Every structure is written in C-alpha cells, then in structure tokens.
mmCIF file of C-alpha atoms in Angstrom:
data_model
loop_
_atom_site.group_PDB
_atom_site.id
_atom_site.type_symbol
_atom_site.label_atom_id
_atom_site.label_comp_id
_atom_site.label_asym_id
_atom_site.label_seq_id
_atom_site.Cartn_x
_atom_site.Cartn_y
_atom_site.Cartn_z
ATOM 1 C CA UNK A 1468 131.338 27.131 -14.499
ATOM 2 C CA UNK A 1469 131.523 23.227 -15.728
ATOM 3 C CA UNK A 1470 131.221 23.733 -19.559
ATOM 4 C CA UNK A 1471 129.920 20.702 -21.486
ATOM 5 C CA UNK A 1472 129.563 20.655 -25.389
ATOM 6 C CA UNK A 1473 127.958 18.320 -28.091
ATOM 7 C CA UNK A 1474 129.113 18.866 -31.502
ATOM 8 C CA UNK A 1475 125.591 19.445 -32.956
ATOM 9 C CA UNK A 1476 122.054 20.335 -31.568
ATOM 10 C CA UNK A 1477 120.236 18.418 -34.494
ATOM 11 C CA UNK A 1478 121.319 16.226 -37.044
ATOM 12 C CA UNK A 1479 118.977 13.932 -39.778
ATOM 13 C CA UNK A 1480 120.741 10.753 -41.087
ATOM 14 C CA UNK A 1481 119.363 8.028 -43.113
ATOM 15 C CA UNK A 1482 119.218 4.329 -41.968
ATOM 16 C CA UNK A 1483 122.165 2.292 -41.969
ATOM 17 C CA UNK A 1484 124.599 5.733 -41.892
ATOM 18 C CA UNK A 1485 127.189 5.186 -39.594
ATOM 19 C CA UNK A 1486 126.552 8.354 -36.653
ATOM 20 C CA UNK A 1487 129.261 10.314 -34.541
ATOM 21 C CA UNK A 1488 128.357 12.145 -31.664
ATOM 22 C CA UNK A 1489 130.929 13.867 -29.727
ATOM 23 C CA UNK A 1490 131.197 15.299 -26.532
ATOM 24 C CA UNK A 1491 133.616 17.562 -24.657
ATOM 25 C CA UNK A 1492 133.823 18.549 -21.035
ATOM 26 C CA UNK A 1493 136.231 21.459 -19.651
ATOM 27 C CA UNK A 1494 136.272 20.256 -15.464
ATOM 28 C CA UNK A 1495 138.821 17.284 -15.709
ATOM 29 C CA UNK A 1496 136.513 15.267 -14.755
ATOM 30 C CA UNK A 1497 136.670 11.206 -14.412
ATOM 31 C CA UNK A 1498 133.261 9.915 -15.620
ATOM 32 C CA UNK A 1499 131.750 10.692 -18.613
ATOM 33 C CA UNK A 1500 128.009 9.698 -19.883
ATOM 34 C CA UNK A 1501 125.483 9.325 -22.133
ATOM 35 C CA UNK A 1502 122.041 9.030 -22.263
ATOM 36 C CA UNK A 1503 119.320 9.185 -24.070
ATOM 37 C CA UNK A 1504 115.851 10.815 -23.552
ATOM 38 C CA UNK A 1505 112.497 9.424 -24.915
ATOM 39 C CA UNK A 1506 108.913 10.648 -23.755
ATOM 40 C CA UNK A 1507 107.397 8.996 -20.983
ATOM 41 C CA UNK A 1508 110.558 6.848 -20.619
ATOM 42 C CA UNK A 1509 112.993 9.590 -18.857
ATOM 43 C CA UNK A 1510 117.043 9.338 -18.920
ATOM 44 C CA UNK A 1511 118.500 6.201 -20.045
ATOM 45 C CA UNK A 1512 121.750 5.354 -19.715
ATOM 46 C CA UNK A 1513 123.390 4.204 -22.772
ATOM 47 C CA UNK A 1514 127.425 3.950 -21.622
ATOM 48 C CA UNK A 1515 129.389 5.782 -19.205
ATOM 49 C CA UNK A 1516 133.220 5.536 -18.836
ATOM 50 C CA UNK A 1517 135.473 6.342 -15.695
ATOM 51 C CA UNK A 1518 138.681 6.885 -17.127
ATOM 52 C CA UNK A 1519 140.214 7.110 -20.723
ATOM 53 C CA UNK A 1520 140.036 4.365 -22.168
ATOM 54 C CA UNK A 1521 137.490 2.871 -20.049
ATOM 55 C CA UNK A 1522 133.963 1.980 -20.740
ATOM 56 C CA UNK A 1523 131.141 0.185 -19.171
ATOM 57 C CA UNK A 1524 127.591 -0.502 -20.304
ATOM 58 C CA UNK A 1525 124.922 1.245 -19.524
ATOM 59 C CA UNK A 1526 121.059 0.179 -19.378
ATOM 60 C CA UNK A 1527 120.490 -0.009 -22.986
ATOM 61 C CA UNK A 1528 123.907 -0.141 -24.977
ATOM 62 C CA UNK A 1529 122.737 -2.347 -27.688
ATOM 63 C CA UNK A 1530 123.260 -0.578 -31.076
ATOM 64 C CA UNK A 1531 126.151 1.857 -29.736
ATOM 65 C CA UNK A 1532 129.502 1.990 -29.015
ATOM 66 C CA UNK A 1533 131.620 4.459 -27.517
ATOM 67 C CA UNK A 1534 135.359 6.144 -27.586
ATOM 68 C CA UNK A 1535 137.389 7.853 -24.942
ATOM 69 C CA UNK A 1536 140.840 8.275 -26.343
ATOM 70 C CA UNK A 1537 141.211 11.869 -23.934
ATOM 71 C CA UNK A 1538 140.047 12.825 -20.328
ATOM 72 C CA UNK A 1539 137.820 15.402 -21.854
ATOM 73 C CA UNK A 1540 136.308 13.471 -24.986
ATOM 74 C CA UNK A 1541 133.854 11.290 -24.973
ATOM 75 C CA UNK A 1542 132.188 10.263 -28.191
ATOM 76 C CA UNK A 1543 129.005 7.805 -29.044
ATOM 77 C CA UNK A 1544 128.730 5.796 -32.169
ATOM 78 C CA UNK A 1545 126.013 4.350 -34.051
ATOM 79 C CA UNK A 1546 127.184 1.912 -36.024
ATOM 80 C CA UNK A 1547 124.273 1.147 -38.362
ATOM 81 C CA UNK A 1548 121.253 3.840 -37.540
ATOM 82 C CA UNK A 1549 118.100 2.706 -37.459
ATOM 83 C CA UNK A 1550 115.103 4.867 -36.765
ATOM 84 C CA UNK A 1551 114.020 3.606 -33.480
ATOM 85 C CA UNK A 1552 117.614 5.840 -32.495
ATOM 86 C CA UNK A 1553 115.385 8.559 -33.053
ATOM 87 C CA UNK A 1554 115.919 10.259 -29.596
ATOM 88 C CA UNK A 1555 117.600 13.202 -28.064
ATOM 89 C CA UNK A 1556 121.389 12.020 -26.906
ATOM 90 C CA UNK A 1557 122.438 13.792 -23.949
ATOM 91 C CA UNK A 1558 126.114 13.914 -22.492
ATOM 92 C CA UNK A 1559 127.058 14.425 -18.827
ATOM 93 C CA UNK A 1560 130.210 14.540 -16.673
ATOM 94 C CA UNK A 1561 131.230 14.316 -13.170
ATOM 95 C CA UNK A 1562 132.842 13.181 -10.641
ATOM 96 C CA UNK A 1563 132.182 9.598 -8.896
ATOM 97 C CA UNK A 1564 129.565 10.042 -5.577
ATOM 98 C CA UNK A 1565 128.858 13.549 -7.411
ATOM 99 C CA UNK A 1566 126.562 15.321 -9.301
ATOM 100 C CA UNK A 1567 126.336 15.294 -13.313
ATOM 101 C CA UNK A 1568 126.214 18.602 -15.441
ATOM 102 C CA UNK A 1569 124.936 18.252 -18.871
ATOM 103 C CA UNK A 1570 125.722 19.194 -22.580
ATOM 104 C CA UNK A 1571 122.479 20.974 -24.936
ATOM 105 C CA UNK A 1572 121.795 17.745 -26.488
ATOM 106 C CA UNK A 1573 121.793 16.408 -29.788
ATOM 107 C CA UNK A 1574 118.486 15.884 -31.167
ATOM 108 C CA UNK A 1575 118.701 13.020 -33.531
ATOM 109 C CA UNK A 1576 116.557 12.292 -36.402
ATOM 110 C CA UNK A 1577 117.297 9.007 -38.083
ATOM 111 C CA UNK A 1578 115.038 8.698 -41.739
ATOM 112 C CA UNK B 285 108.741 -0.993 -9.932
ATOM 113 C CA UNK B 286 111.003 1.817 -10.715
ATOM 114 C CA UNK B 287 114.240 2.545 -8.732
ATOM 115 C CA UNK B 288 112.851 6.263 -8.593
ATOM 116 C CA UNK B 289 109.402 7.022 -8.847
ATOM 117 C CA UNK B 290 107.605 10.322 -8.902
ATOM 118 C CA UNK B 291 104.467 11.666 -10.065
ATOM 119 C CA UNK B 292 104.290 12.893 -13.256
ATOM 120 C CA UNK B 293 101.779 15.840 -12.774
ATOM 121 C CA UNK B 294 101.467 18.440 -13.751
ATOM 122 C CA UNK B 295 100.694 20.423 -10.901
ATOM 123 C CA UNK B 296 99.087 23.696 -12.324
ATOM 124 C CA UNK B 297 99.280 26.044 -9.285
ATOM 125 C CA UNK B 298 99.005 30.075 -9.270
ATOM 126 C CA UNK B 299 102.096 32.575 -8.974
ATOM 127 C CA UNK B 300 103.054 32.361 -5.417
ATOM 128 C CA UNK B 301 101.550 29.403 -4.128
ATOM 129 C CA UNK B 302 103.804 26.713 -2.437
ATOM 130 C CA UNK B 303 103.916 23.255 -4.050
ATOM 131 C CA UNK B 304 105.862 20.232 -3.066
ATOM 132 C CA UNK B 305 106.967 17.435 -4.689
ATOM 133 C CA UNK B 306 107.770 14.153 -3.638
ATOM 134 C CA UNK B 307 109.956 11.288 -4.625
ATOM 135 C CA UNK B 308 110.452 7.272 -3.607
ATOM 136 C CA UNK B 309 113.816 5.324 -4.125
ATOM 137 C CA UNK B 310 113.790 1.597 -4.215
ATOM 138 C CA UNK B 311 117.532 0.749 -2.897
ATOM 139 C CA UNK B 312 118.564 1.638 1.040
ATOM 140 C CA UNK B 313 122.004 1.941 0.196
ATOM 141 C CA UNK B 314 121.661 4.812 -2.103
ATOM 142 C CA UNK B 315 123.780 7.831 -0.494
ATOM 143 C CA UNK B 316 123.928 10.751 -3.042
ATOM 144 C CA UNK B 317 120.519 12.463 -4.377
ATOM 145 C CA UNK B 318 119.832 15.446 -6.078
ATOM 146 C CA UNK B 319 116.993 17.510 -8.075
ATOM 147 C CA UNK B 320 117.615 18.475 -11.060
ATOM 148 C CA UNK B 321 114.954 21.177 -12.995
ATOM 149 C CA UNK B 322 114.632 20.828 -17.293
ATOM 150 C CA UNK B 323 112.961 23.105 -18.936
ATOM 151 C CA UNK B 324 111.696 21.940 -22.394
ATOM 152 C CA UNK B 325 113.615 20.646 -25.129
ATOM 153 C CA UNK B 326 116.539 21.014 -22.622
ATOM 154 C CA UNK B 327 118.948 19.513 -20.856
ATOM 155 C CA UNK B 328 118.817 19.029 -17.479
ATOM 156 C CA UNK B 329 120.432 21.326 -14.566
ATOM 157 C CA UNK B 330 121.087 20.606 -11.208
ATOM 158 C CA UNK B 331 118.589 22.333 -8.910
ATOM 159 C CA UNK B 332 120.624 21.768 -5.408
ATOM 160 C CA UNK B 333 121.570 18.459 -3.722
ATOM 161 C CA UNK B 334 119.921 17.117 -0.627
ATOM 162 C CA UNK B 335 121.228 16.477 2.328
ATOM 163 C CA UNK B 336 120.360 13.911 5.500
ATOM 164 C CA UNK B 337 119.630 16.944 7.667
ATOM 165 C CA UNK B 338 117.771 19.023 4.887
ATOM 166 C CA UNK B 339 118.557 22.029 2.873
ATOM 167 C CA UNK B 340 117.615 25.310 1.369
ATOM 168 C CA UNK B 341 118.247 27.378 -1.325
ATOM 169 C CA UNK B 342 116.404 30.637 -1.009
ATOM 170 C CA UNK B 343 112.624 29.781 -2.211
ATOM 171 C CA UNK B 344 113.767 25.896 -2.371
ATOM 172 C CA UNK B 345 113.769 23.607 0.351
ATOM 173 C CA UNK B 346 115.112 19.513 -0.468
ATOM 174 C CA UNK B 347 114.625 17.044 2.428
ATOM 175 C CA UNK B 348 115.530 13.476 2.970
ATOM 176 C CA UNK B 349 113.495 10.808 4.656
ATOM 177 C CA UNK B 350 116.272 7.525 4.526
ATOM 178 C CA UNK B 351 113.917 5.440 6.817
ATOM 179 C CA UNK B 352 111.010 5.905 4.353
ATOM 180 C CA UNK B 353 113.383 6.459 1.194
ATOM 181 C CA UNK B 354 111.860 9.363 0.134
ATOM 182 C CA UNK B 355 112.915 13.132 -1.381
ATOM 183 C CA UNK B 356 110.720 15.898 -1.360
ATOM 184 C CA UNK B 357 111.645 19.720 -2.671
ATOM 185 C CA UNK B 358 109.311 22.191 -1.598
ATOM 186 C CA UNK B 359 108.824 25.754 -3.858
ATOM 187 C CA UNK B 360 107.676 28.639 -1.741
ATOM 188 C CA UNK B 361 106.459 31.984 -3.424
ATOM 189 C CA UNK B 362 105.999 30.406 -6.871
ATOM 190 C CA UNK B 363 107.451 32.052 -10.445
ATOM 191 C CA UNK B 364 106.797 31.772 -13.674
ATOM 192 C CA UNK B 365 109.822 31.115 -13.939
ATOM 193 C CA UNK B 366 109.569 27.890 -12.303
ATOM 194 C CA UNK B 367 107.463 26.391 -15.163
ATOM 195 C CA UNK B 368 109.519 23.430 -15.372
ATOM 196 C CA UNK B 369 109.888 19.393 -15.407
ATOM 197 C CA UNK B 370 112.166 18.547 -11.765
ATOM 198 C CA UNK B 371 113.583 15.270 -11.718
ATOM 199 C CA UNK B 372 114.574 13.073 -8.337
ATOM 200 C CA UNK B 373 117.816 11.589 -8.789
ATOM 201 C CA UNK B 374 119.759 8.786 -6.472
ATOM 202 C CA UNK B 375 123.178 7.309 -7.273
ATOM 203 C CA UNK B 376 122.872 3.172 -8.102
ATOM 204 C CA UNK B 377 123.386 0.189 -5.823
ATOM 205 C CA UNK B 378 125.781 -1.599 -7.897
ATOM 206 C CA UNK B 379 128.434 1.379 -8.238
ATOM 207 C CA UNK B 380 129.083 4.862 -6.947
ATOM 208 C CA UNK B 381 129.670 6.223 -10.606
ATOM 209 C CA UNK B 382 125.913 6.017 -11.896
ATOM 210 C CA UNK B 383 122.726 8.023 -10.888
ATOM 211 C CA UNK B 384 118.863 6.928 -11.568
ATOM 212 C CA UNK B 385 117.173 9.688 -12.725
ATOM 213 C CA UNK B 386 113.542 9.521 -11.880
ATOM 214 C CA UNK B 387 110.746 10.669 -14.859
ATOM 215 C CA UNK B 388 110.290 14.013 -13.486
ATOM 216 C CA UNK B 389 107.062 16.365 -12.203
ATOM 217 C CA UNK B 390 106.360 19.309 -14.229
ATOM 218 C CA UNK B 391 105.134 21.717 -12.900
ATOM 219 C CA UNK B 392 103.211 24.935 -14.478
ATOM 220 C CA UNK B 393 103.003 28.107 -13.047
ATOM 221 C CA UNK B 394 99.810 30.647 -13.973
ATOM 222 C CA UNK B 395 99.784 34.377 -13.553
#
C-alpha cells in the first residue's frame, strides 16, 4: 500500500511565525503535491514538484515556498503566517498521467 | 466556468437505493480521470479510475462520455457506509503531471 505521511494533524501558530510542513511518501514516486482545502472552494493546488529539486507553481503559490532536497520529501513553508493560511494542507504523490494518494492532512490554525 | 463542475448535493437517498452522479470537464484533451470518495475531515481516496469503455467495481460503476466531456459513477445497493463527499477529477491541459479536482457531491445515506 502507497504510504503518505504529514508530520502533524493540527498545529496553531501565531502570525508572522515562520511554518514547516513536511511530507513523506514511501512509493518512489516522481511528483509530489500540495494543496490546500477550504469550504466551498475544493483542492487547490499550491506547488507540486516532479523531481528533487524541482518545483513548479501551483494555482495559488503566493505566500509559500517549497523544498525537495530527497525523492521522498517534500516540505511546504510559510514564510510569514498570516491567518487567511488558516486551511487544511494536504500532500499527495504520484506518478505523471496517474492517480494521486494522499497524506491525513495538517489542519492549520494560524492566530 | 470551472474546469470540473459537479453538483454539490447532497443527495439524501435510503439504504439501497441507486444514485448517480455526474460530472462536466471543460478541456477535450484531458485523458486521465478518476473519483475519488472523502469522508469528513479527511483526506481524499481514490474510489477507482474510469475508463473510455467504462468500468466497475462491485456496487460502483464509472463511465466516460469524451464527446460530451462528462463522468458519471453510479452506486447500486446503497450503504451507510457510503455517506461520503466523491470528487470528479481530470488531469490539466497544460501538463500531464497535474489533476483538477472538481468540488465534490456528498452524498448521505439513511437507514
């Protein structure tokens, strides 16, 4: 079974903290994403990369940045939080053409 | 207009009624799509993938429509179980690594 893990399922930080959220998938797999998931708004993609080392922009990247130092890694950064980043951040992997599995989910709370 | 669109429901149907859903994707060229079922405050799962000539998965049945662009997944025998939110999903015009994951149906299921 394709395993994918987040590092936490909630976490509460105040404005302006600098957030890491980290995610780690067990399949080898090329692409790596993440999204975020508001009511009424559905899956947006924040950044997705296809290799290490490689990134591309998703739909709404402003406000994050992301690292992929390792095949399986895949972390998201908020730089400066601000409380409309009050969302649930989900990670995905896969392979190009194919399907995406999913981590839990971090729920993110931003004060 | 949205690059997926579905109807946002619910549909409230009995334990072992049949319900379909149905789904609309704006770009011809899209080639991979899937349903994917969330339950709440989780993350999403891939239901099955849907092929051009149609497929099933026991009490699931996906089908494809490319000259209308449109998805529908059929539920026979309804569960409780199957209390759910199932999202359309199509890969993206512009590169073979991305999917557009429509807003989802949920769907409740009463005893």
């Amino acid at each position: 079974d394709v395993k994918v893990t987040q590092s936490s399922r909630y976490l509460v930080k105040r404005t302006g903290e600098k957030v890491f959220l980290e995610c780690v998938q067990d399949m080898d797999h090329e692409n790596m994403f993440w999204y975020r998931q508001d009511p009424g708004l559905g899956l947006r993609l924040i950044y997705f990369s296809y290799d290490v080392k490689m990134k591309e922009k998703g739909d709404i990247p402003e406000g994050y940045s992301v690292s992929r130092e390792k095949k399986e890694r895949f972390s998201l950064i908020l730089e400066s939080a601000s409380t409309n980043q009050t969302s649930m951040y989900l990670c995905a992997s896969g392979r190009p053409d194919f399907e995406q599995y999913f981590g839990p989910g971090t729920r993110l709370t931003v004060t | 207009r949205k690059e997926v669109e579905q109807d946002p429901g619910p549909f409230n149907v009995p334990e072992g009624a049949t319900v379909a859903f149905n789904c609309t994707y704006s770009n011809s060229a899209s080639q991979s799509f899937f349903w994917y079922r969330q339950d709440c405050r989780k993350e999403p799962k891939l239901l099955m993938s849907v092929y051009s000539s149609g497929n099933e998965d026991g009490r699931f049945t996906a089908q494809l429509n490319r000259a209308s662009q449109y998805i529908s997944l059929l539920i026979r025998d309804s569960k409780l179980s199957d209390s759910a939110t199932y999202l359309c999903v199509v890969n993206r015009k512009d590169s073979s690594y991305k999917l557009i994951f429509g807003s989802g149906t949920r769907l409740l299921v009463r005893p």
